[in-house]
mmCIF file of C-alpha atoms and ligand atoms in Angstrom:
data_model
loop_
_atom_site.group_PDB
_atom_site.id
_atom_site.type_symbol
_atom_site.label_atom_id
_atom_site.label_comp_id
_atom_site.label_asym_id
_atom_site.label_seq_id
_atom_site.Cartn_x
_atom_site.Cartn_y
_atom_site.Cartn_z
ATOM 1 C CA MET A 16 108.658 73.723 110.347
ATOM 2 C CA GLU A 17 109.753 77.285 109.913
ATOM 3 C CA GLU A 18 107.772 80.382 109.012
ATOM 4 C CA ILE A 19 108.843 82.677 106.137
ATOM 5 C CA ILE A 20 107.693 86.014 104.759
ATOM 6 C CA LEU A 21 106.488 86.541 101.182
ATOM 7 C CA LEU A 22 106.410 89.841 99.413
ATOM 8 C CA LYS A 23 104.240 90.421 96.356
ATOM 9 C CA GLN A 24 105.700 92.949 94.003
ATOM 10 C CA GLY A 25 103.502 95.893 92.919
ATOM 11 C CA GLU A 26 103.518 97.941 89.828
ATOM 12 C CA MET A 27 107.249 97.216 89.429
ATOM 13 C CA VAL A 28 106.260 93.938 87.659
ATOM 14 C CA LEU A 29 105.069 96.182 84.807
ATOM 15 C CA LYS A 30 108.517 97.650 84.260
ATOM 16 C CA GLY A 31 109.476 95.437 81.383
ATOM 17 C CA LEU A 32 113.185 95.388 80.768
ATOM 18 C CA ASN A 33 113.863 97.409 83.903
ATOM 19 C CA ARG A 34 112.136 94.939 86.137
ATOM 20 C CA ARG A 35 115.253 93.030 87.082
ATOM 21 C CA GLY A 36 116.718 96.338 88.393
ATOM 22 C CA PHE A 37 113.659 96.986 90.504
ATOM 23 C CA GLU A 38 113.788 93.500 91.883
ATOM 24 C CA GLU A 39 117.458 93.773 92.796
ATOM 25 C CA LYS A 40 116.699 97.118 94.583
ATOM 26 C CA LEU A 41 113.805 95.625 96.466
ATOM 27 C CA MET A 42 115.962 92.730 97.685
ATOM 28 C CA GLY A 43 118.843 94.987 98.586
ATOM 29 C CA ASN A 44 116.577 97.241 100.593
ATOM 30 C CA ALA A 45 114.913 94.318 102.312
ATOM 31 C CA LYS A 46 118.319 92.827 103.255
ATOM 32 C CA ARG A 47 119.505 96.133 104.801
ATOM 33 C CA ARG A 48 116.392 96.354 106.876
ATOM 34 C CA LEU A 49 116.605 92.750 108.005
ATOM 35 C CA LYS A 50 120.235 92.854 109.121
ATOM 36 C CA ARG A 51 119.458 93.849 112.714
ATOM 37 C CA TYR A 52 116.901 91.025 113.021
ATOM 38 C CA GLY A 53 119.334 88.130 112.302
ATOM 39 C CA ALA A 54 120.308 86.015 109.395
ATOM 40 C CA PHE A 55 117.771 85.878 106.496
ATOM 41 C CA LYS A 56 117.985 84.611 102.945
ATOM 42 C CA VAL A 57 116.230 86.842 100.371
ATOM 43 C CA TYR A 58 115.428 85.768 96.847
ATOM 44 C CA THR A 59 112.829 86.365 94.138
ATOM 45 C CA ARG A 60 110.956 83.879 91.964
ATOM 46 C CA GLN A 61 108.031 84.769 89.724
ATOM 47 C CA SER A 62 107.307 88.282 91.144
ATOM 48 C CA THR A 63 107.347 87.051 94.701
ATOM 49 C CA THR A 64 110.202 87.850 97.025
ATOM 50 C CA TYR A 65 110.894 85.300 99.722
ATOM 51 C CA VAL A 66 112.399 86.091 103.085
ATOM 52 C CA GLU A 67 113.665 83.029 104.978
ATOM 53 C CA PRO A 68 115.217 82.947 108.428
ATOM 54 C CA GLN A 69 118.436 81.051 108.319
ATOM 55 C CA ASP A 70 118.524 79.915 111.917
ATOM 56 C CA GLY A 71 116.465 79.899 115.120
ATOM 57 C CA GLY A 72 118.047 83.152 116.299
ATOM 58 C CA ALA A 73 116.323 85.253 113.614
ATOM 59 C CA ASP A 74 113.582 87.559 114.949
ATOM 60 C CA LEU A 75 110.685 86.981 112.579
ATOM 61 C CA GLU A 76 108.422 89.441 114.366
ATOM 62 C CA GLY A 77 110.953 92.247 113.884
ATOM 63 C CA ALA A 78 111.550 91.270 110.271
ATOM 64 C CA TRP A 79 107.793 91.230 109.633
ATOM 65 C CA GLU A 80 107.440 94.780 111.170
ATOM 66 C CA ALA A 81 110.254 96.025 108.939
ATOM 67 C CA ILE A 82 109.011 94.342 105.778
ATOM 68 C CA THR A 83 105.563 95.924 106.158
ATOM 69 C CA LYS A 84 107.285 99.271 105.735
ATOM 70 C CA LEU A 85 109.304 98.328 102.630
ATOM 71 C CA PHE A 86 108.275 100.330 99.513
ATOM 72 C CA GLY A 87 107.874 98.101 96.406
ATOM 73 C CA ALA A 88 105.821 95.366 98.015
ATOM 74 C CA VAL A 89 102.061 95.638 97.452
ATOM 75 C CA GLY A 90 101.220 92.561 99.521
ATOM 76 C CA VAL A 91 102.930 90.868 102.383
ATOM 77 C CA CYS A 92 102.164 87.537 104.119
ATOM 78 C CA ARG A 93 103.678 85.012 106.333
ATOM 79 C CA ALA A 94 103.768 81.356 105.247
ATOM 80 C CA ARG A 95 104.604 78.051 106.829
ATOM 81 C CA ALA A 96 106.951 75.678 105.232
ATOM 82 C CA CYS A 97 106.173 71.830 105.189
ATOM 83 C CA PRO A 98 107.378 68.720 103.400
ATOM 84 C CA LYS A 99 106.290 68.363 99.717
ATOM 85 C CA GLU A 100 103.816 65.699 100.309
ATOM 86 C CA LYS A 101 99.987 66.096 99.956
ATOM 87 C CA ASP A 102 98.994 65.029 103.451
ATOM 88 C CA ALA A 103 101.819 67.056 105.073
ATOM 89 C CA ILE A 104 100.409 70.033 103.172
ATOM 90 C CA VAL A 105 96.857 69.333 104.577
ATOM 91 C CA ALA A 106 98.213 68.923 108.067
ATOM 92 C CA CYS A 107 100.162 72.232 107.796
ATOM 93 C CA ALA A 108 97.081 74.120 106.461
ATOM 94 C CA VAL A 109 94.897 72.720 109.393
ATOM 95 C CA GLU A 110 97.497 73.666 111.975
ATOM 96 C CA TYR A 111 98.703 76.973 110.574
ATOM 97 C CA LEU A 112 95.417 78.373 109.178
ATOM 98 C CA GLY A 113 93.045 76.594 111.630
ATOM 99 C CA ASP A 114 91.727 79.780 113.213
ATOM 100 C CA LYS A 115 91.105 81.409 109.842
ATOM 101 C CA LEU A 116 89.426 78.313 108.468
ATOM 102 C CA ARG A 117 87.131 78.131 111.514
ATOM 103 C CA ALA A 118 86.268 81.870 111.201
ATOM 104 C CA ALA A 119 85.523 81.801 107.484
ATOM 105 C CA ARG A 120 82.300 80.829 105.826
ATOM 106 C CA SER A 121 83.658 80.097 102.381
ATOM 107 C CA PHE A 122 86.983 79.143 100.993
ATOM 108 C CA LYS A 123 89.044 77.882 98.102
ATOM 109 C CA VAL A 124 92.475 76.427 97.704
ATOM 110 C CA GLU A 125 94.845 77.729 95.105
ATOM 111 C CA SER A 126 98.049 75.878 94.227
ATOM 112 C CA LYS A 127 101.196 76.797 92.378
ATOM 113 C CA ARG A 128 103.938 74.395 91.359
ATOM 114 C CA ALA A 129 107.447 75.546 90.785
ATOM 115 C CA ASP A 130 108.647 72.000 91.053
ATOM 116 C CA LYS A 131 107.230 70.312 87.984
ATOM 117 C CA THR A 132 108.289 66.909 89.187
ATOM 118 C CA PHE A 133 105.639 66.964 91.912
ATOM 119 C CA PRO A 134 103.331 64.006 91.199
ATOM 120 C CA MET A 135 100.062 66.022 91.083
ATOM 121 C CA THR A 136 99.082 68.940 88.921
ATOM 122 C CA SER A 137 98.154 72.279 90.567
ATOM 123 C CA ILE A 138 94.433 71.574 90.001
ATOM 124 C CA GLN A 139 94.710 68.019 91.445
ATOM 125 C CA LEU A 140 96.533 69.379 94.460
ATOM 126 C CA SER A 141 94.049 72.110 95.124
ATOM 127 C CA GLN A 142 91.126 69.655 94.791
ATOM 128 C CA TYR A 143 92.816 67.210 97.153
ATOM 129 C CA VAL A 144 93.614 69.809 99.888
ATOM 130 C CA GLY A 145 90.240 71.469 99.468
ATOM 131 C CA GLY A 146 88.427 68.117 99.946
ATOM 132 C CA GLU A 147 90.473 67.248 102.995
ATOM 133 C CA LEU A 148 89.940 70.701 104.559
ATOM 134 C CA HIS A 149 86.235 70.553 103.818
ATOM 135 C CA ASP A 150 86.063 67.218 105.691
ATOM 136 C CA ARG A 151 87.758 68.746 108.734
ATOM 137 C CA PHE A 152 85.788 72.030 108.586
ATOM 138 C CA PRO A 153 82.392 71.012 107.325
ATOM 139 C CA HIS A 154 80.831 74.439 107.919
ATOM 140 C CA LEU A 155 82.790 75.771 105.014
ATOM 141 C CA THR A 156 81.386 76.128 101.596
ATOM 142 C CA ALA A 157 83.662 75.970 98.549
ATOM 143 C CA ASP A 158 83.511 79.196 96.563
ATOM 144 C CA MET A 159 85.808 79.501 93.551
ATOM 145 C CA HIS A 160 84.828 83.237 92.731
ATOM 146 C CA ALA A 161 84.566 85.146 95.940
ATOM 147 C CA PRO A 162 85.742 83.099 98.829
ATOM 148 C CA GLU A 163 86.271 84.707 102.228
ATOM 149 C CA LEU A 164 89.518 82.747 102.662
ATOM 150 C CA THR A 165 91.916 81.489 100.009
ATOM 151 C CA VAL A 166 94.362 78.857 101.156
ATOM 152 C CA HIS A 167 97.474 79.228 98.999
ATOM 153 C CA VAL A 168 99.711 76.277 98.471
ATOM 154 C CA GLU A 169 103.121 76.736 96.780
ATOM 155 C CA VAL A 170 105.293 73.697 95.885
ATOM 156 C CA ARG A 171 108.860 74.977 95.547
ATOM 157 C CA ASP A 172 112.289 73.384 95.085
ATOM 158 C CA PHE A 173 112.801 72.214 98.583
ATOM 159 C CA ASP A 174 109.613 72.605 100.559
ATOM 160 C CA ALA A 175 105.933 73.459 100.073
ATOM 161 C CA TYR A 176 104.500 76.584 101.648
ATOM 162 C CA VAL A 177 101.007 77.261 102.927
ATOM 163 C CA HIS A 178 99.684 80.754 103.526
ATOM 164 C CA ALA A 179 96.469 82.922 103.479
ATOM 165 C CA ASP A 180 95.846 85.974 101.410
ATOM 166 C CA PRO A 181 98.506 88.695 101.577
ATOM 167 C CA GLU A 182 97.874 91.761 103.562
ATOM 168 C CA PRO A 183 98.456 95.200 101.968
ATOM 169 C CA GLY A 184 102.103 96.019 101.927
ATOM 170 C CA ALA A 185 103.659 99.569 101.909
ATOM 171 C CA GLY A 186 103.129 99.777 98.101
ATOM 172 C CA GLY A 187 105.007 102.154 95.831
ATOM 173 C CA LEU A 188 108.465 101.563 94.313
ATOM 174 C CA PRO A 189 111.767 100.443 95.880
ATOM 175 C CA VAL A 190 113.594 103.430 97.266
ATOM 176 C CA GLY A 191 116.587 104.216 95.169
ATOM 177 C CA MET A 192 114.869 103.703 91.787
ATOM 178 C CA GLY A 193 113.660 107.299 91.537
ATOM 179 C CA GLY A 194 116.665 109.554 92.136
ATOM 180 C CA ARG A 195 117.135 111.734 95.185
ATOM 181 C CA ALA A 196 115.157 114.609 96.667
ATOM 182 C CA LEU A 197 115.543 117.023 99.575
ATOM 183 C CA SER A 198 112.624 117.476 101.817
ATOM 184 C CA LEU A 199 111.980 120.623 103.840
ATOM 185 C CA LEU A 200 111.081 119.015 107.129
ATOM 186 C CA SER A 201 109.494 121.180 109.808
ATOM 187 C CA GLY A 202 108.043 120.010 113.088
ATOM 188 C CA GLY A 203 104.549 120.004 111.711
ATOM 189 C CA ILE A 204 102.118 117.339 110.481
ATOM 190 C CA ASP A 205 102.435 117.896 106.719
ATOM 191 C CA SER A 206 106.101 117.747 105.848
ATOM 192 C CA PRO A 207 106.711 114.208 107.263
ATOM 193 C CA VAL A 208 103.748 112.980 105.271
ATOM 194 C CA ALA A 209 105.082 114.707 102.122
ATOM 195 C CA SER A 210 108.449 113.111 102.691
ATOM 196 C CA TRP A 211 106.999 109.707 103.078
ATOM 197 C CA MET A 212 104.836 110.138 99.924
ATOM 198 C CA ILE A 213 107.901 110.941 97.785
ATOM 199 C CA ALA A 214 109.933 108.138 99.270
ATOM 200 C CA LYS A 215 107.109 105.785 98.397
ATOM 201 C CA ARG A 216 107.609 106.610 94.779
ATOM 202 C CA GLY A 217 111.159 105.108 95.038
ATOM 203 C CA VAL A 218 113.000 108.402 95.655
ATOM 204 C CA ILE A 219 115.783 108.623 98.245
ATOM 205 C CA VAL A 220 114.812 111.453 100.547
ATOM 206 C CA ASP A 221 117.264 113.617 102.516
ATOM 207 C CA MET A 222 115.950 116.279 104.948
ATOM 208 C CA ILE A 223 116.641 119.903 105.468
ATOM 209 C CA HIS A 224 115.478 121.745 108.595
ATOM 210 C CA TYR A 225 115.795 125.445 109.388
ATOM 211 C CA HIS A 226 116.559 126.086 113.007
ATOM 212 C CA SER A 227 116.055 129.454 114.781
ATOM 213 C CA TYR A 228 117.903 128.944 117.973
ATOM 214 C CA PRO A 229 117.573 130.644 120.493
ATOM 215 C CA TYR A 230 114.117 131.774 119.371
ATOM 216 C CA THR A 231 113.212 128.168 119.066
ATOM 217 C CA SER A 232 114.496 125.620 121.608
ATOM 218 C CA LEU A 233 116.866 122.755 121.171
ATOM 219 C CA GLU A 234 113.860 120.557 121.941
ATOM 220 C CA ALA A 235 112.281 121.817 118.724
ATOM 221 C CA LYS A 236 115.260 120.636 116.787
ATOM 222 C CA GLU A 237 115.293 117.324 118.613
ATOM 223 C CA LYS A 238 111.592 116.958 117.750
ATOM 224 C CA VAL A 239 112.313 117.289 113.976
ATOM 225 C CA LEU A 240 115.193 114.800 114.254
ATOM 226 C CA GLN A 241 112.797 112.463 115.936
ATOM 227 C CA LEU A 242 110.306 112.857 113.046
ATOM 228 C CA ALA A 243 113.160 112.099 110.660
ATOM 229 C CA ARG A 244 114.055 108.995 112.673
ATOM 230 C CA LEU A 245 110.537 107.776 112.499
ATOM 231 C CA LEU A 246 110.666 107.888 108.707
ATOM 232 C CA VAL A 247 113.951 105.944 108.451
ATOM 233 C CA PRO A 248 112.246 102.476 108.362
ATOM 234 C CA TYR A 249 110.512 103.762 105.156
ATOM 235 C CA THR A 250 113.223 105.896 103.621
ATOM 236 C CA GLY A 251 116.338 104.042 104.653
ATOM 237 C CA LYS A 252 119.487 105.985 105.342
ATOM 238 C CA GLN A 253 119.030 109.711 105.132
ATOM 239 C CA CYS A 254 121.082 112.845 105.744
ATOM 240 C CA VAL A 255 119.452 115.710 107.784
ATOM 241 C CA HIS A 256 120.863 119.138 106.971
ATOM 242 C CA VAL A 257 120.237 121.417 109.886
ATOM 243 C CA VAL A 258 120.495 125.122 108.749
ATOM 244 C CA PRO A 259 121.150 127.953 111.257
ATOM 245 C CA PHE A 260 118.401 130.358 110.176
ATOM 246 C CA THR A 261 118.254 132.903 112.977
ATOM 247 C CA LYS A 262 120.492 135.560 111.306
ATOM 248 C CA ILE A 263 118.470 135.650 108.128
ATOM 249 C CA GLN A 264 115.259 136.035 110.095
ATOM 250 C CA GLU A 265 116.658 138.845 112.219
ATOM 251 C CA GLU A 266 117.933 140.635 109.079
ATOM 252 C CA LEU A 267 114.569 140.324 107.403
ATOM 253 C CA ARG A 268 112.782 141.569 110.464
ATOM 254 C CA ARG A 269 115.165 144.484 110.647
ATOM 255 C CA SER A 270 115.103 145.527 106.914
ATOM 256 C CA CYS A 271 111.893 144.348 105.251
ATOM 257 C CA PRO A 272 108.148 145.181 105.480
ATOM 258 C CA GLU A 273 106.553 142.995 108.098
ATOM 259 C CA GLU A 274 103.667 141.784 105.893
ATOM 260 C CA LEU A 275 106.230 140.294 103.479
ATOM 261 C CA PHE A 276 108.249 138.575 106.185
ATOM 262 C CA THR A 277 106.895 135.081 105.710
ATOM 263 C CA ILE A 278 107.200 134.998 101.964
ATOM 264 C CA LEU A 279 110.695 136.455 102.017
ATOM 265 C CA MET A 280 111.704 133.896 104.611
ATOM 266 C CA ARG A 281 110.348 131.087 102.411
ATOM 267 C CA ARG A 282 112.336 132.406 99.450
ATOM 268 C CA PHE A 283 115.450 132.092 101.602
ATOM 269 C CA MET A 284 114.569 128.518 102.615
ATOM 270 C CA MET A 285 114.210 127.626 98.987
ATOM 271 C CA ARG A 286 117.480 129.361 97.929
ATOM 272 C CA ILE A 287 119.386 127.457 100.638
ATOM 273 C CA ALA A 288 117.652 124.136 99.806
ATOM 274 C CA CYS A 289 118.520 124.548 96.046
ATOM 275 C CA ARG A 290 122.138 125.269 96.973
ATOM 276 C CA VAL A 291 122.354 122.064 99.064
ATOM 277 C CA ALA A 292 120.599 120.138 96.259
ATOM 278 C CA GLU A 293 123.072 121.416 93.669
ATOM 279 C CA LYS A 294 126.060 120.597 95.797
ATOM 280 C CA ASN A 295 124.829 117.021 96.529
ATOM 281 C CA GLY A 296 123.386 116.036 93.073
ATOM 282 C CA ILE A 297 119.842 116.135 94.444
ATOM 283 C CA GLN A 298 117.205 116.542 91.709
ATOM 284 C CA ALA A 299 114.156 118.047 93.458
ATOM 285 C CA LEU A 300 112.839 119.659 96.655
ATOM 286 C CA VAL A 301 109.832 118.405 98.594
ATOM 287 C CA THR A 302 107.538 120.521 100.793
ATOM 288 C CA GLY A 303 104.404 119.824 102.819
ATOM 289 C CA GLU A 304 102.590 122.804 101.289
ATOM 290 C CA SER A 305 98.820 122.543 100.524
ATOM 291 C CA VAL A 306 96.956 125.219 98.464
ATOM 292 C CA GLY A 307 95.279 127.745 100.690
ATOM 293 C CA GLN A 308 96.292 126.282 104.048
ATOM 294 C CA VAL A 309 98.088 129.407 105.151
ATOM 295 C CA ALA A 310 98.969 132.838 103.679
ATOM 296 C CA SER A 311 102.250 131.569 102.206
ATOM 297 C CA GLN A 312 100.441 128.737 100.376
ATOM 298 C CA THR A 313 98.198 130.693 98.039
ATOM 299 C CA LEU A 314 98.941 130.226 94.337
ATOM 300 C CA ASP A 315 100.410 133.788 94.242
ATOM 301 C CA ALA A 316 102.717 132.941 97.210
ATOM 302 C CA LEU A 317 103.793 129.578 95.821
ATOM 303 C CA ALA A 318 104.631 131.265 92.549
ATOM 304 C CA CYS A 319 106.845 133.743 94.400
ATOM 305 C CA THR A 320 108.674 131.039 96.276
ATOM 306 C CA ASP A 321 109.131 128.984 93.118
ATOM 307 C CA ALA A 322 110.648 131.955 91.382
ATOM 308 C CA VAL A 323 113.930 131.540 93.276
ATOM 309 C CA CYS A 324 114.209 127.749 92.761
ATOM 310 C CA THR A 325 116.710 126.188 90.402
ATOM 311 C CA VAL A 326 115.320 122.571 90.841
ATOM 312 C CA PRO A 327 111.723 121.413 90.674
ATOM 313 C CA VAL A 328 109.642 121.592 93.877
ATOM 314 C CA LEU A 329 107.423 118.569 94.568
ATOM 315 C CA ARG A 330 104.369 119.189 96.768
ATOM 316 C CA PRO A 331 102.682 115.729 97.192
ATOM 317 C CA VAL A 332 100.007 117.068 99.687
ATOM 318 C CA VAL A 333 99.213 120.141 97.606
ATOM 319 C CA GLY A 334 95.624 119.119 96.934
ATOM 320 C CA MET A 335 94.888 117.318 100.225
ATOM 321 C CA ASP A 336 92.714 118.518 103.106
ATOM 322 C CA LYS A 337 94.246 118.496 106.592
ATOM 323 C CA GLU A 338 92.112 115.527 107.639
ATOM 324 C CA GLU A 339 93.513 113.466 104.699
ATOM 325 C CA ILE A 340 97.040 114.393 105.663
ATOM 326 C CA VAL A 341 96.400 113.603 109.328
ATOM 327 C CA ARG A 342 95.063 110.191 108.393
ATOM 328 C CA ILE A 343 98.284 109.320 106.699
ATOM 329 C CA ALA A 344 100.372 110.893 109.519
ATOM 330 C CA ARG A 345 98.531 108.490 111.971
ATOM 331 C CA LYS A 346 99.109 105.523 109.615
ATOM 332 C CA ILE A 347 102.855 106.118 109.314
ATOM 333 C CA GLY A 348 103.279 106.902 112.974
ATOM 334 C CA THR A 349 104.457 110.535 112.814
ATOM 335 C CA PHE A 350 101.246 112.269 114.119
ATOM 336 C CA ASP A 351 101.826 112.023 117.837
ATOM 337 C CA THR A 352 105.313 113.492 117.527
ATOM 338 C CA SER A 353 104.193 116.202 115.110
ATOM 339 C CA ILE A 354 101.582 117.478 117.620
ATOM 340 C CA LEU A 355 104.055 117.822 120.527
ATOM 341 C CA PRO A 356 103.964 121.436 121.530
ATOM 342 C CA TYR A 357 107.270 122.960 120.438
ATOM 343 C CA GLU A 358 107.422 126.294 118.619
ATOM 344 C CA ASP A 359 108.832 126.291 115.050
ATOM 345 C CA CYS A 360 110.716 129.032 113.374
ATOM 346 C CA CYS A 361 107.720 130.189 111.312
ATOM 347 C CA THR A 362 105.486 130.785 114.270
ATOM 348 C CA VAL A 363 108.144 132.842 116.177
ATOM 349 C CA PHE A 364 108.313 135.493 113.520
ATOM 350 C CA THR A 365 104.792 135.327 112.033
ATOM 351 C CA PRO A 366 103.462 138.717 111.000
ATOM 352 C CA LYS A 367 99.998 139.808 112.117
ATOM 353 C CA HIS A 368 98.738 140.400 108.645
ATOM 354 C CA PRO A 369 100.795 138.328 106.178
ATOM 355 C CA ARG A 370 100.131 139.214 102.477
ATOM 356 C CA THR A 371 98.182 136.504 100.677
ATOM 357 C CA LYS A 372 98.763 138.015 97.263
ATOM 358 C CA PRO A 373 102.399 139.090 97.122
ATOM 359 C CA LYS A 374 103.792 140.408 93.904
ATOM 360 C CA LEU A 375 107.186 139.325 92.676
ATOM 361 C CA GLU A 376 108.362 142.950 92.023
ATOM 362 C CA GLU A 377 107.666 144.016 95.584
ATOM 363 C CA LEU A 378 109.545 141.042 97.037
ATOM 364 C CA GLU A 379 112.446 141.723 94.775
ATOM 365 C CA ALA A 380 112.418 145.420 95.812
ATOM 366 C CA ALA A 381 112.374 144.359 99.472
ATOM 367 C CA GLU A 382 115.299 142.005 98.904
ATOM 368 C CA ALA A 383 117.249 144.759 96.979
ATOM 369 C CA VAL A 384 118.408 146.148 100.338
ATOM 370 C CA LEU A 385 119.824 142.806 101.330
ATOM 371 C CA ASP A 386 123.012 140.986 100.391
ATOM 372 C CA VAL A 387 121.047 137.906 99.366
ATOM 373 C CA GLU A 388 124.004 135.939 98.098
ATOM 374 C CA ALA A 389 126.128 136.534 101.265
ATOM 375 C CA MET A 390 123.234 135.679 103.561
ATOM 376 C CA THR A 391 122.482 132.454 101.609
ATOM 377 C CA ALA A 392 126.098 131.419 101.447
ATOM 378 C CA GLU A 393 126.634 132.027 105.154
ATOM 379 C CA ALA A 394 123.607 129.840 106.036
ATOM 380 C CA VAL A 395 124.781 127.067 103.793
ATOM 381 C CA GLU A 396 128.302 127.273 105.260
ATOM 382 C CA GLY A 397 126.888 126.801 108.762
ATOM 383 C CA ILE A 398 124.905 123.679 108.012
ATOM 384 C CA GLU A 399 125.194 120.794 110.410
ATOM 385 C CA ARG A 400 124.751 117.324 108.851
ATOM 386 C CA ILE A 401 123.353 114.361 110.789
ATOM 387 C CA VAL A 402 123.204 110.978 109.077
ATOM 388 C CA LEU A 403 120.400 108.646 110.232
ATOM 389 C CA ASP A 404 120.550 105.005 109.299
ATOM 390 C CA LEU A 405 118.408 101.891 109.698
HETATM 391 P P1 ATP B 513 104.058 121.424 108.424
HETATM 392 O O1 ATP B 513 102.827 120.883 109.105
HETATM 393 O O2 ATP B 513 104.699 120.547 107.580
HETATM 394 O O3 ATP B 513 104.886 122.183 109.380
HETATM 395 P P2 ATP B 513 102.593 123.842 107.879
HETATM 396 O O4 ATP B 513 101.244 123.659 107.559
HETATM 397 O O5 ATP B 513 103.005 124.215 109.276
HETATM 398 O O6 ATP B 513 103.429 122.558 107.463
HETATM 399 P P3 ATP B 513 104.286 125.990 106.964
HETATM 400 O O7 ATP B 513 104.824 126.207 108.280
HETATM 401 O O8 ATP B 513 103.783 127.192 106.188
HETATM 402 O O9 ATP B 513 103.124 124.916 106.872
HETATM 403 O O10 ATP B 513 105.431 125.358 106.121
HETATM 404 C C1 ATP B 513 105.135 124.872 104.852
HETATM 405 C C2 ATP B 513 106.197 123.913 104.430
HETATM 406 O O11 ATP B 513 107.457 124.540 104.501
HETATM 407 C C3 ATP B 513 106.382 122.766 105.404
HETATM 408 O O12 ATP B 513 105.514 121.690 105.071
HETATM 409 C C4 ATP B 513 107.839 122.375 105.219
HETATM 410 O O13 ATP B 513 107.991 121.603 103.994
HETATM 411 C C5 ATP B 513 108.466 123.703 105.066
HETATM 412 N N1 ATP B 513 108.964 124.284 106.265
HETATM 413 C C6 ATP B 513 108.370 125.171 107.150
HETATM 414 N N2 ATP B 513 109.142 125.389 108.183
HETATM 415 C C7 ATP B 513 110.236 124.778 108.070
HETATM 416 C C8 ATP B 513 111.504 124.583 108.843
HETATM 417 N N3 ATP B 513 111.642 125.268 109.958
HETATM 418 N N4 ATP B 513 112.403 123.791 108.379
HETATM 419 C C9 ATP B 513 112.231 123.067 107.232
HETATM 420 N N5 ATP B 513 111.159 123.183 106.459
HETATM 421 C C10 ATP B 513 110.124 123.978 106.840
HETATM 422 MG MG1 MG B 514 105.025 124.098 109.753
#
């Protein structure tokens, strides 16, 4: 009989009265991701969401891959359906979990009954299936407390299901429950990770990228779009705002002290992002900054960039070492693209001796010679929007 996918809900089960909303969002997000893999039925019972293929044409491998990236599920597993009859359940466990049963040293059987008309109690069913499996796999010892393998049996309305322990899911909360943020996405390692971390908390994440053509190549922009695309299976649909940034950089280089260039540039990035946020009902910005990583990420420098912001700035990797960030980048699949050798707009104009302890007054003095409002407005006006979808 057919195989299905089960999702165990995470912390959303603690949401009390809001829980129904979280479940609906999780199921809606699952359905959108599954569409391209064929016809699936998605429903939730007792904190478990079930994904059932509706016909032989459904691509279960593809669906499994997509579901492992779905925020809101702490655990995911595949289960095999069988008739609701005790010996059919044993036969299903032997066939479906045979390899695991052979490899394990200890096991137990855990049963759940949604169908209360089933003629055995959960305990009787566990004992029966456990006894039969033990006869067939005599090397196993029964261990009720810390078994290597738990054989789960669920007796539901139409079928019974057999599965092993769930694997870790993507965790977090369903995207869409936590508002909307705008992530400053560069071509580096950190900002894709930061974007992923905020999406994991249930936030819809749009991207903004500052492009310095012709100082940076079109390949550099394509690389950033590729990073954004790699995040879509996690974030769902997102809008990438591509900002023409060259004129601002040229103006800063012409008119401002070189050692303040980076931080002045970052203030412009923030101003533009805040403008986009306000126009689109976006509640926060996200960056991949980490304290002390570079001159513009000292506490003094961060305070100077925050000073121009009109919405909160979330910095999820702020306390992480590069190695920790790299580990996540590898896990989510962005690392290999991030390290492709394309220049980004920060490296093109980097001063030789950037100030690590800028003072707000000197930045404001440097900006006094500029028409900050007109420069910001022109950049916002020139934004190209690219929508990426599942
Ligand atoms: P990353 O690895 O994410 O590029 P980084 O260590 O290179 O970060 P910076 O270049 O100083 O650090 O940038 C800090 C943060 O500013 C980035 O994480 C990103 O959020 C944002 N940022 C930098 N450059 C750009 C850009 N061209 N477009 C959009 N955001 C940018
Ligand atoms: Mg960078």
